[in-house]
Amino acid sequence: MSDVRTRPLLLRNRDFAKVWTAQVMAQGAFRMLQVGLVWWIVSHVAAERRGLATGLLMVLGTLPAALLVPVVARVLARHTGRAVLRGTTLAAAGVAAALAVWAVLGAVPLAAVYPVALALAVCQAFFDPCIPTSVAALVEAEDIESATAVNLATLSLAGLAGAFTAPLLVERTGLAGLVLGCAACYAISGTAAGLARFRPPQDPPASTPAPRRRRLRAILAELPLLRSILLCLAAVNLFSTAVFVIFPLYTKSVLHADATTFALLEAGLGVGTLLGALSGKHLTGRATSVGAVCVTGFALALALPGLFPHRPAVIGALAMAGWCVGAVGVRFVALFQRAVPAADKPGFFALMQAMIGATFPVASLVFGLLGDHLSPQTLCLVQAVGVLPAACALYALRGRERALAAAPPTETTLLEGTA
């Protein structure tokens, strides 16, 4: 038994490995489409007001996660993880394939890609929170933190692969090749998810009252520390998300470079995030203390491209920023996995996705509009200054996390307030 436990989780749990494959393919496809369409707009479509055009695309790509949270929570609570993962990815494959056929037959107008981006974002709004919600149905309790680290590292790996491939694919095969590749990835994802077996939830002992699913507002009301952490993370994302709008413009107008350089910048961010996700669980200290340090490091990394507009320095800065994001993500999601009662996890992770994701469309639109009036270097400095208050707020929460660790919540105690 000990020999089995020493093997990597992906090798000793086949069902988790299948869901991991589904995650890599789906999240890689979505990231590929986002980055590829942004580069297609900046390089081949929009000669003027590129910031607004790319900002609007990012708004449509992130808005569903914020608006659909009640629907997502109900769907995740009522349907199996396998059904949600398989259904959303196969639907996304069909949408991407339809756009690919259009691109093969003739030129696709810019207005046509916006509804496609919106439809795929709707699918992703269900897929993304379903991954952490399904962890308990795939792995043993002692593997939750390892599974969380693998999932976040997978997100980084998928983002890296998709972001690096996308601009190069656009330059070599055009829009048709980009969306056809996305459709294939989604189809593989749906197939892999459909082959995985999810364990049914364990029934509580007869002497223990069955936990009730509660309204989304009640979940956060019973978890004030986690609510405060989510607000801090949402504040960070309000400024950090802008990298997806700023750096295509930065590549064109500051570095005066091509798709290869843009791919390298995306790769730097992706490699850093992957390394951060893999190493985050080894950092010592409370999650809030580690988070405060990492967010501060993230701010410093964002400031560097604004001060030193040289390609190696920018790639290194983005790698550092990615590492900070990946490391802090592992610590906080692992904390959430252990602190949130099982019955509340579908609602909580849907809320988490919505609270963090709600800032994405705002940031995309605001920074997109600013990108048509301010230099990308100035916007980098605005980002850096903007995330520092969140670092201070996380550091102030360390005492409350210590109290949570001293008296960890259980399903029974957390539900007492709603009886």
Short mmCIF file of C-alpha atoms in Angstrom, two decimals:
data_model
loop_
_atom_site.label_atom_id
_atom_site.label_comp_id
_atom_site.label_asym_id
_atom_site.label_seq_id
_atom_site.Cartn_x
_atom_site.Cartn_y
_atom_site.Cartn_z
CA MET A 1 0.00 0.00 0.00
CA SER A 2 2.81 2.41 0.82
CA ASP A 3 4.34 1.75 -2.61
CA VAL A 4 1.05 2.72 -4.22
CA ARG A 5 0.87 5.95 -2.21
CA THR A 6 4.33 7.01 -3.39
CA ARG A 7 3.27 6.97 -7.04
CA PRO A 8 2.05 10.26 -8.57
CA LEU A 9 -1.68 10.81 -8.23
CA LEU A 10 -2.22 10.79 -12.00
CA LEU A 11 -0.68 7.31 -12.24
CA ARG A 12 -2.55 5.65 -9.37
CA ASN A 13 -5.99 7.17 -9.98
CA ARG A 14 -7.17 6.56 -13.52
CA ASP A 15 -10.46 8.38 -13.16
CA PHE A 16 -8.70 11.50 -11.89
CA ALA A 17 -6.27 11.18 -14.81
CA LYS A 18 -9.18 11.12 -17.28
CA VAL A 19 -10.67 14.26 -15.79
CA TRP A 20 -7.20 15.81 -15.84
CA THR A 21 -7.04 15.08 -19.58
CA ALA A 22 -10.46 16.66 -20.03
CA GLN A 23 -9.30 19.71 -18.10
CA VAL A 24 -6.11 20.12 -20.12
CA MET A 25 -7.97 19.92 -23.42
CA ALA A 26 -10.92 22.17 -22.52
CA GLN A 27 -9.06 24.90 -20.68
CA GLY A 28 -6.28 24.82 -23.26
CA ALA A 29 -8.83 25.22 -26.05
CA PHE A 30 -10.54 28.15 -24.34
CA ARG A 31 -7.24 29.92 -23.68
CA MET A 32 -6.10 29.21 -27.24
CA LEU A 33 -9.25 30.76 -28.61
CA GLN A 34 -9.00 33.85 -26.37
CA VAL A 35 -5.36 34.59 -27.14
CA GLY A 36 -5.71 33.65 -30.80
CA LEU A 37 -8.70 35.90 -31.38
CA VAL A 38 -7.01 38.79 -29.58
CA TRP A 39 -3.95 38.46 -31.82
CA TRP A 40 -6.15 38.04 -34.91
CA ILE A 41 -7.93 41.30 -34.03
CA VAL A 42 -4.75 43.23 -33.24
CA SER A 43 -2.76 42.00 -36.24
CA HIS A 44 -5.27 41.33 -39.00
CA VAL A 45 -8.60 43.03 -38.35
CA ALA A 46 -8.66 46.21 -36.27
CA ALA A 47 -6.45 48.97 -37.62
CA GLU A 48 -7.81 51.49 -35.10
CA ARG A 49 -9.28 51.27 -31.58
CA ARG A 50 -7.66 47.90 -31.01
CA GLY A 51 -8.01 48.31 -27.27
CA LEU A 52 -11.79 48.57 -27.45
CA ALA A 53 -12.09 45.66 -29.89
CA THR A 54 -9.97 43.32 -27.76
CA GLY A 55 -11.52 44.57 -24.53
CA LEU A 56 -15.02 43.78 -25.81
CA LEU A 57 -13.89 40.28 -26.75
CA MET A 58 -12.54 39.69 -23.25
CA VAL A 59 -15.76 41.04 -21.74
CA LEU A 60 -17.83 38.49 -23.64
CA GLY A 61 -15.36 35.77 -22.71
CA THR A 62 -15.67 36.42 -18.98
CA LEU A 63 -19.17 37.80 -18.39
CA PRO A 64 -21.07 34.46 -18.25
CA ALA A 65 -19.08 33.22 -15.24
CA ALA A 66 -20.33 36.22 -13.27
CA LEU A 67 -23.93 36.34 -14.50
CA LEU A 68 -24.77 32.63 -14.47
CA VAL A 69 -23.62 31.75 -10.96
CA PRO A 70 -27.09 30.80 -9.59
CA VAL A 71 -27.76 28.62 -12.62
CA VAL A 72 -24.31 27.04 -12.45
CA ALA A 73 -24.71 26.27 -8.75
CA ARG A 74 -28.06 24.53 -9.35
CA VAL A 75 -26.73 22.52 -12.27
CA LEU A 76 -23.64 21.37 -10.36
CA ALA A 77 -25.78 20.37 -7.38
CA ARG A 78 -28.30 18.39 -9.44
CA HIS A 79 -26.13 16.69 -12.07
CA THR A 80 -23.06 14.50 -11.91
CA GLY A 81 -19.66 15.99 -12.63
CA ARG A 82 -19.23 13.63 -15.57
CA ALA A 83 -22.47 14.82 -17.20
CA VAL A 84 -21.59 18.50 -16.79
CA LEU A 85 -18.02 18.14 -18.03
CA ARG A 86 -18.98 15.99 -20.99
CA GLY A 87 -22.02 18.05 -22.00
CA THR A 88 -20.34 21.44 -21.89
CA THR A 89 -17.24 20.39 -23.80
CA LEU A 90 -19.13 18.60 -26.56
CA ALA A 91 -21.39 21.64 -26.97
CA ALA A 92 -18.29 23.85 -27.18
CA ALA A 93 -16.80 21.53 -29.80
CA GLY A 94 -19.89 21.98 -31.95
CA VAL A 95 -19.80 25.79 -31.70
CA ALA A 96 -16.08 25.95 -32.55
CA ALA A 97 -16.52 23.52 -35.45
CA ALA A 98 -19.30 25.69 -36.92
CA LEU A 99 -17.04 28.76 -36.89
CA ALA A 100 -14.23 26.70 -38.44
CA VAL A 101 -16.49 25.70 -41.34
CA TRP A 102 -17.42 29.36 -41.88
CA ALA A 103 -13.75 30.38 -41.86
CA VAL A 104 -12.90 27.69 -44.40
CA LEU A 105 -15.70 28.78 -46.74
CA GLY A 106 -14.87 32.48 -46.63
CA ALA A 107 -13.85 35.54 -44.66
CA VAL A 108 -15.37 35.84 -41.19
CA PRO A 109 -16.36 39.37 -40.07
CA LEU A 110 -15.26 40.57 -36.66
CA ALA A 111 -18.86 40.78 -35.45
CA ALA A 112 -19.30 37.04 -36.00
CA VAL A 113 -16.61 35.96 -33.55
CA TYR A 114 -18.19 37.79 -30.62
CA PRO A 115 -21.23 35.51 -30.25
CA VAL A 116 -18.96 32.47 -30.64
CA ALA A 117 -16.71 33.76 -27.84
CA LEU A 118 -19.82 34.30 -25.70
CA ALA A 119 -21.17 30.79 -26.35
CA LEU A 120 -17.86 29.15 -25.48
CA ALA A 121 -17.60 31.29 -22.34
CA VAL A 122 -21.04 30.00 -21.27
CA CYS A 123 -19.79 26.44 -21.62
CA GLN A 124 -16.64 27.30 -19.69
CA ALA A 125 -18.70 28.93 -16.91
CA PHE A 126 -20.10 25.49 -16.11
CA PHE A 127 -16.89 23.55 -16.76
CA ASP A 128 -14.45 25.52 -14.59
CA PRO A 129 -16.22 25.30 -11.19
CA CYS A 130 -17.13 21.68 -11.90
CA ILE A 131 -13.44 20.71 -11.74
CA PRO A 132 -12.81 21.63 -8.05
CA THR A 133 -16.33 20.51 -7.12
CA SER A 134 -15.58 17.03 -8.50
CA VAL A 135 -12.32 16.51 -6.61
CA ALA A 136 -13.98 14.79 -3.63
CA ALA A 137 -15.75 12.37 -6.00
CA LEU A 138 -12.46 11.34 -7.62
CA VAL A 139 -9.78 11.16 -4.89
CA GLU A 140 -9.41 10.14 -1.26
CA ALA A 141 -9.50 12.78 1.48
CA GLU A 142 -5.73 12.66 2.00
CA ASP A 143 -5.18 13.42 -1.71
CA ILE A 144 -7.29 16.59 -1.83
CA GLU A 145 -4.37 19.02 -1.58
CA SER A 146 -2.34 17.09 -4.14
CA ALA A 147 -5.34 16.96 -6.46
CA THR A 148 -5.86 20.70 -6.01
CA ALA A 149 -2.23 21.38 -6.87
CA VAL A 150 -2.50 19.17 -9.95
CA ASN A 151 -5.70 20.92 -11.06
CA LEU A 152 -4.20 24.39 -10.72
CA ALA A 153 -0.97 23.27 -12.37
CA THR A 154 -3.12 21.81 -15.15
CA LEU A 155 -4.84 25.17 -15.60
CA SER A 156 -1.40 26.76 -15.92
CA LEU A 157 -0.17 24.04 -18.28
CA ALA A 158 -3.25 24.30 -20.45
CA GLY A 159 -3.02 28.09 -20.48
CA LEU A 160 0.65 27.93 -21.41
CA ALA A 161 0.08 25.51 -24.27
CA GLY A 162 -2.95 27.36 -25.59
CA ALA A 163 -1.48 30.84 -25.28
CA PHE A 164 1.85 29.89 -26.85
CA THR A 165 0.25 28.01 -29.75
CA ALA A 166 -2.53 30.47 -30.56
CA PRO A 167 -0.68 33.45 -32.16
CA LEU A 168 1.60 31.13 -34.11
CA LEU A 169 -1.39 29.15 -35.34
CA VAL A 170 -3.16 32.33 -36.45
CA GLU A 171 -0.11 33.44 -38.43
CA ARG A 172 0.35 30.07 -40.15
CA THR A 173 -3.18 28.73 -40.65
CA GLY A 174 -5.43 31.73 -40.16
CA LEU A 175 -8.65 31.83 -38.18
CA ALA A 176 -9.84 28.50 -39.62
CA GLY A 177 -6.88 26.57 -38.23
CA LEU A 178 -7.24 28.21 -34.83
CA VAL A 179 -10.90 27.35 -34.27
CA LEU A 180 -10.56 23.90 -35.83
CA GLY A 181 -7.81 23.11 -33.30
CA CYS A 182 -10.08 24.35 -30.50
CA ALA A 183 -12.94 22.17 -31.70
CA ALA A 184 -10.69 19.09 -31.71
CA CYS A 185 -9.48 19.82 -28.17
CA TYR A 186 -13.03 20.22 -26.88
CA ALA A 187 -14.06 16.94 -28.52
CA ILE A 188 -11.17 15.09 -26.85
CA SER A 189 -12.11 16.68 -23.53
CA GLY A 190 -15.72 15.54 -23.73
CA THR A 191 -14.66 12.00 -24.60
CA ALA A 192 -12.18 11.79 -21.70
CA ALA A 193 -14.70 13.16 -19.19
CA GLY A 194 -17.30 10.68 -20.35
CA LEU A 195 -14.96 7.76 -19.63
CA ALA A 196 -14.28 8.78 -16.00
CA ARG A 197 -16.19 7.26 -13.09
CA PHE A 198 -17.30 9.58 -10.28
CA ARG A 199 -18.02 8.15 -6.85
CA PRO A 200 -21.46 9.03 -5.46
CA PRO A 201 -21.45 11.31 -2.40
CA GLN A 202 -21.18 9.48 0.91
CA ASP A 203 -24.34 9.42 3.00
CA PRO A 204 -23.89 10.74 6.57
CA PRO A 205 -24.30 8.33 9.52
CA ALA A 206 -27.89 7.70 10.62
CA SER A 207 -27.33 9.70 13.80
CA THR A 208 -26.14 12.75 11.86
CA PRO A 209 -28.71 15.05 10.23
CA ALA A 210 -28.22 15.27 6.48
CA PRO A 211 -26.64 18.58 5.47
CA ARG A 212 -28.91 20.89 3.54
CA ARG A 213 -27.98 22.82 0.45
CA ARG A 214 -28.37 26.49 1.20
CA ARG A 215 -28.81 29.68 -0.70
CA LEU A 216 -25.63 31.16 -2.10
CA ARG A 217 -25.79 34.21 0.16
CA ALA A 218 -26.09 32.00 3.25
CA ILE A 219 -22.95 30.07 2.34
CA LEU A 220 -20.79 33.19 2.39
CA ALA A 221 -22.54 34.53 5.50
CA GLU A 222 -21.39 31.43 7.40
CA LEU A 223 -17.84 31.70 6.07
CA PRO A 224 -16.75 35.31 6.76
CA LEU A 225 -13.01 34.66 6.45
CA LEU A 226 -13.39 32.95 3.07
CA ARG A 227 -15.70 35.75 1.95
CA SER A 228 -13.02 38.32 2.81
CA ILE A 229 -10.36 36.30 0.97
CA LEU A 230 -12.57 36.07 -2.11
CA LEU A 231 -13.06 39.85 -2.07
CA CYS A 232 -9.29 40.33 -1.91
CA LEU A 233 -8.75 37.93 -4.80
CA ALA A 234 -11.45 39.70 -6.81
CA ALA A 235 -9.66 43.01 -6.20
CA VAL A 236 -6.39 41.51 -7.42
CA ASN A 237 -8.10 40.17 -10.52
CA LEU A 238 -9.62 43.55 -11.30
CA PHE A 239 -6.10 44.72 -12.18
CA SER A 240 -4.27 41.51 -13.05
CA THR A 241 -6.75 40.40 -15.73
CA ALA A 242 -5.75 43.41 -17.78
CA VAL A 243 -2.55 41.62 -18.85
CA PHE A 244 -4.61 39.83 -21.50
CA VAL A 245 -5.60 43.16 -23.02
CA ILE A 246 -2.38 45.09 -22.37
CA PHE A 247 0.30 42.73 -23.64
CA PRO A 248 -0.93 42.23 -27.20
CA LEU A 249 -0.86 46.04 -27.43
CA TYR A 250 2.51 46.11 -25.62
CA THR A 251 3.94 43.66 -28.16
CA LYS A 252 2.79 45.75 -31.11
CA SER A 253 3.36 49.32 -29.93
CA VAL A 254 6.21 49.07 -27.38
CA LEU A 255 8.31 46.11 -28.49
CA HIS A 256 7.30 46.49 -32.18
CA ALA A 257 7.39 42.71 -32.42
CA ASP A 258 5.51 39.87 -34.09
CA ALA A 259 3.51 36.80 -33.10
CA THR A 260 6.61 34.92 -31.98
CA THR A 261 7.41 37.54 -29.34
CA PHE A 262 3.80 37.63 -28.18
CA ALA A 263 3.88 33.85 -27.85
CA LEU A 264 7.07 34.10 -25.77
CA LEU A 265 5.46 36.65 -23.44
CA GLU A 266 2.46 34.36 -22.97
CA ALA A 267 4.82 31.43 -22.44
CA GLY A 268 6.71 33.32 -19.74
CA LEU A 269 3.48 33.99 -17.88
CA GLY A 270 2.32 30.40 -18.35
CA VAL A 271 5.60 28.76 -17.27
CA GLY A 272 5.72 30.93 -14.17
CA THR A 273 2.13 30.06 -13.25
CA LEU A 274 2.80 26.36 -13.77
CA LEU A 275 5.89 26.43 -11.54
CA GLY A 276 3.99 28.40 -8.92
CA ALA A 277 1.14 25.89 -8.89
CA LEU A 278 3.58 22.98 -8.51
CA SER A 279 5.59 24.61 -5.73
CA GLY A 280 2.86 26.52 -3.90
CA LYS A 281 1.95 23.69 -1.53
CA HIS A 282 5.55 23.61 -0.26
CA LEU A 283 5.49 27.23 0.94
CA THR A 284 5.32 27.54 4.72
CA GLY A 285 3.01 29.83 6.66
CA ARG A 286 -0.67 30.66 6.69
CA ALA A 287 -2.38 31.00 3.32
CA THR A 288 -3.18 34.66 4.03
CA SER A 289 0.45 35.49 4.89
CA VAL A 290 1.76 33.65 1.83
CA GLY A 291 -0.92 35.35 -0.25
CA ALA A 292 0.08 38.81 0.94
CA VAL A 293 3.73 38.20 0.02
CA CYS A 294 2.85 36.70 -3.36
CA VAL A 295 0.47 39.53 -4.28
CA THR A 296 3.20 42.04 -3.38
CA GLY A 297 5.65 40.16 -5.59
CA PHE A 298 3.02 40.14 -8.31
CA ALA A 299 2.77 43.93 -8.10
CA LEU A 300 6.53 44.34 -8.43
CA ALA A 301 6.58 42.00 -11.42
CA LEU A 302 3.81 43.96 -13.16
CA ALA A 303 5.71 47.22 -12.65
CA LEU A 304 8.89 46.00 -14.38
CA PRO A 305 7.54 46.03 -17.98
CA GLY A 306 6.39 49.60 -17.38
CA LEU A 307 9.91 50.66 -16.39
CA PHE A 308 12.13 48.42 -18.55
CA PRO A 309 10.66 47.81 -22.03
CA HIS A 310 13.12 45.13 -23.11
CA ARG A 311 11.99 41.70 -24.25
CA PRO A 312 14.09 39.55 -21.87
CA ALA A 313 13.12 41.73 -18.90
CA VAL A 314 9.44 41.58 -19.81
CA ILE A 315 9.48 37.80 -20.24
CA GLY A 316 11.21 37.40 -16.87
CA ALA A 317 8.78 39.78 -15.18
CA LEU A 318 5.78 37.89 -16.55
CA ALA A 319 7.29 34.59 -15.39
CA MET A 320 7.65 36.05 -11.89
CA ALA A 321 4.08 37.35 -11.98
CA GLY A 322 2.83 33.95 -13.09
CA TRP A 323 4.70 32.17 -10.29
CA CYS A 324 3.07 34.43 -7.69
CA VAL A 325 -0.39 33.78 -9.12
CA GLY A 326 0.12 30.01 -9.28
CA ALA A 327 1.53 29.73 -5.76
CA VAL A 328 -1.17 31.77 -4.07
CA GLY A 329 -3.89 29.97 -5.99
CA VAL A 330 -2.86 26.54 -4.68
CA ARG A 331 -2.81 27.71 -1.08
CA PHE A 332 -6.21 29.38 -1.18
CA VAL A 333 -8.06 26.70 -3.13
CA ALA A 334 -6.69 24.03 -0.78
CA LEU A 335 -7.91 26.13 2.14
CA PHE A 336 -11.34 26.37 0.56
CA GLN A 337 -11.47 22.62 -0.09
CA ARG A 338 -10.90 21.89 3.60
CA ALA A 339 -13.00 24.69 5.12
CA VAL A 340 -16.17 24.43 3.03
CA PRO A 341 -18.69 21.67 3.93
CA ALA A 342 -19.24 19.10 1.18
CA ALA A 343 -22.90 20.04 0.68
CA ASP A 344 -21.93 23.67 0.08
CA LYS A 345 -19.04 23.06 -2.33
CA PRO A 346 -21.05 23.29 -5.58
CA GLY A 347 -22.47 26.65 -4.53
CA PHE A 348 -19.25 27.94 -3.03
CA PHE A 349 -17.04 27.17 -6.03
CA ALA A 350 -19.63 28.62 -8.38
CA LEU A 351 -19.63 31.73 -6.19
CA MET A 352 -15.84 31.79 -6.16
CA GLN A 353 -15.78 31.65 -9.95
CA ALA A 354 -18.38 34.43 -10.13
CA MET A 355 -16.81 36.76 -7.55
CA ILE A 356 -13.39 36.52 -9.11
CA GLY A 357 -14.72 36.41 -12.65
CA ALA A 358 -17.03 39.41 -12.17
CA THR A 359 -14.00 41.68 -12.31
CA PHE A 360 -12.82 40.27 -15.65
CA PRO A 361 -15.33 42.02 -17.93
CA VAL A 362 -14.95 45.28 -16.02
CA ALA A 363 -11.16 45.15 -16.23
CA SER A 364 -11.20 44.11 -19.88
CA LEU A 365 -13.49 46.93 -20.93
CA VAL A 366 -11.84 49.64 -18.79
CA PHE A 367 -8.27 48.73 -19.72
CA GLY A 368 -9.31 48.18 -23.33
CA LEU A 369 -10.66 51.72 -23.50
CA LEU A 370 -7.61 53.08 -21.65
CA GLY A 371 -5.38 51.22 -24.11
CA ASP A 372 -6.58 53.53 -26.88
CA HIS A 373 -5.48 56.61 -24.89
CA LEU A 374 -2.59 55.59 -22.58
CA SER A 375 0.61 53.75 -23.37
CA PRO A 376 0.84 50.05 -22.38
CA GLN A 377 3.78 50.95 -20.12
CA THR A 378 1.61 53.35 -18.13
CA LEU A 379 -1.10 50.69 -17.84
CA CYS A 380 1.45 48.25 -16.40
CA LEU A 381 2.22 50.72 -13.63
CA VAL A 382 -1.50 51.25 -12.96
CA GLN A 383 -1.85 47.49 -12.54
CA ALA A 384 1.03 47.31 -10.09
CA VAL A 385 -0.29 50.06 -7.86
CA GLY A 386 -3.83 48.68 -8.01
CA VAL A 387 -3.08 45.26 -6.46
CA LEU A 388 -1.11 46.53 -3.44
CA PRO A 389 -4.17 47.31 -1.25
CA ALA A 390 -5.31 43.69 -1.65
CA ALA A 391 -1.90 42.50 -0.40
CA CYS A 392 -2.31 44.63 2.73
CA ALA A 393 -5.84 43.30 3.27
CA LEU A 394 -4.71 39.67 3.02
CA TYR A 395 -1.96 40.29 5.56
CA ALA A 396 -4.53 41.76 7.95
CA LEU A 397 -6.58 38.53 7.75
CA ARG A 398 -3.83 36.26 9.07
CA GLY A 399 -5.19 36.34 12.65
CA ARG A 400 -8.62 35.20 11.55
CA GLU A 401 -7.09 32.31 9.60
CA ARG A 402 -5.17 31.25 12.71
CA ALA A 403 -8.48 31.09 14.59
CA LEU A 404 -10.02 29.01 11.80
CA ALA A 405 -7.14 26.53 11.99
CA ALA A 406 -7.54 26.26 15.76
CA ALA A 407 -11.24 25.39 15.41
CA PRO A 408 -11.81 23.97 11.89
CA PRO A 409 -15.42 24.13 10.73
CA THR A 410 -17.49 21.02 10.23
CA GLU A 411 -20.69 20.46 8.35
CA THR A 412 -22.62 20.28 11.62
CA THR A 413 -21.32 23.50 13.15
CA LEU A 414 -21.58 25.46 9.94
CA LEU A 415 -25.18 24.42 9.46
CA GLU A 416 -26.27 25.24 13.02
CA GLY A 417 -26.72 28.90 12.14
CA THR A 418 -29.30 28.04 9.48
CA ALA A 419 -31.39 25.66 11.56
#
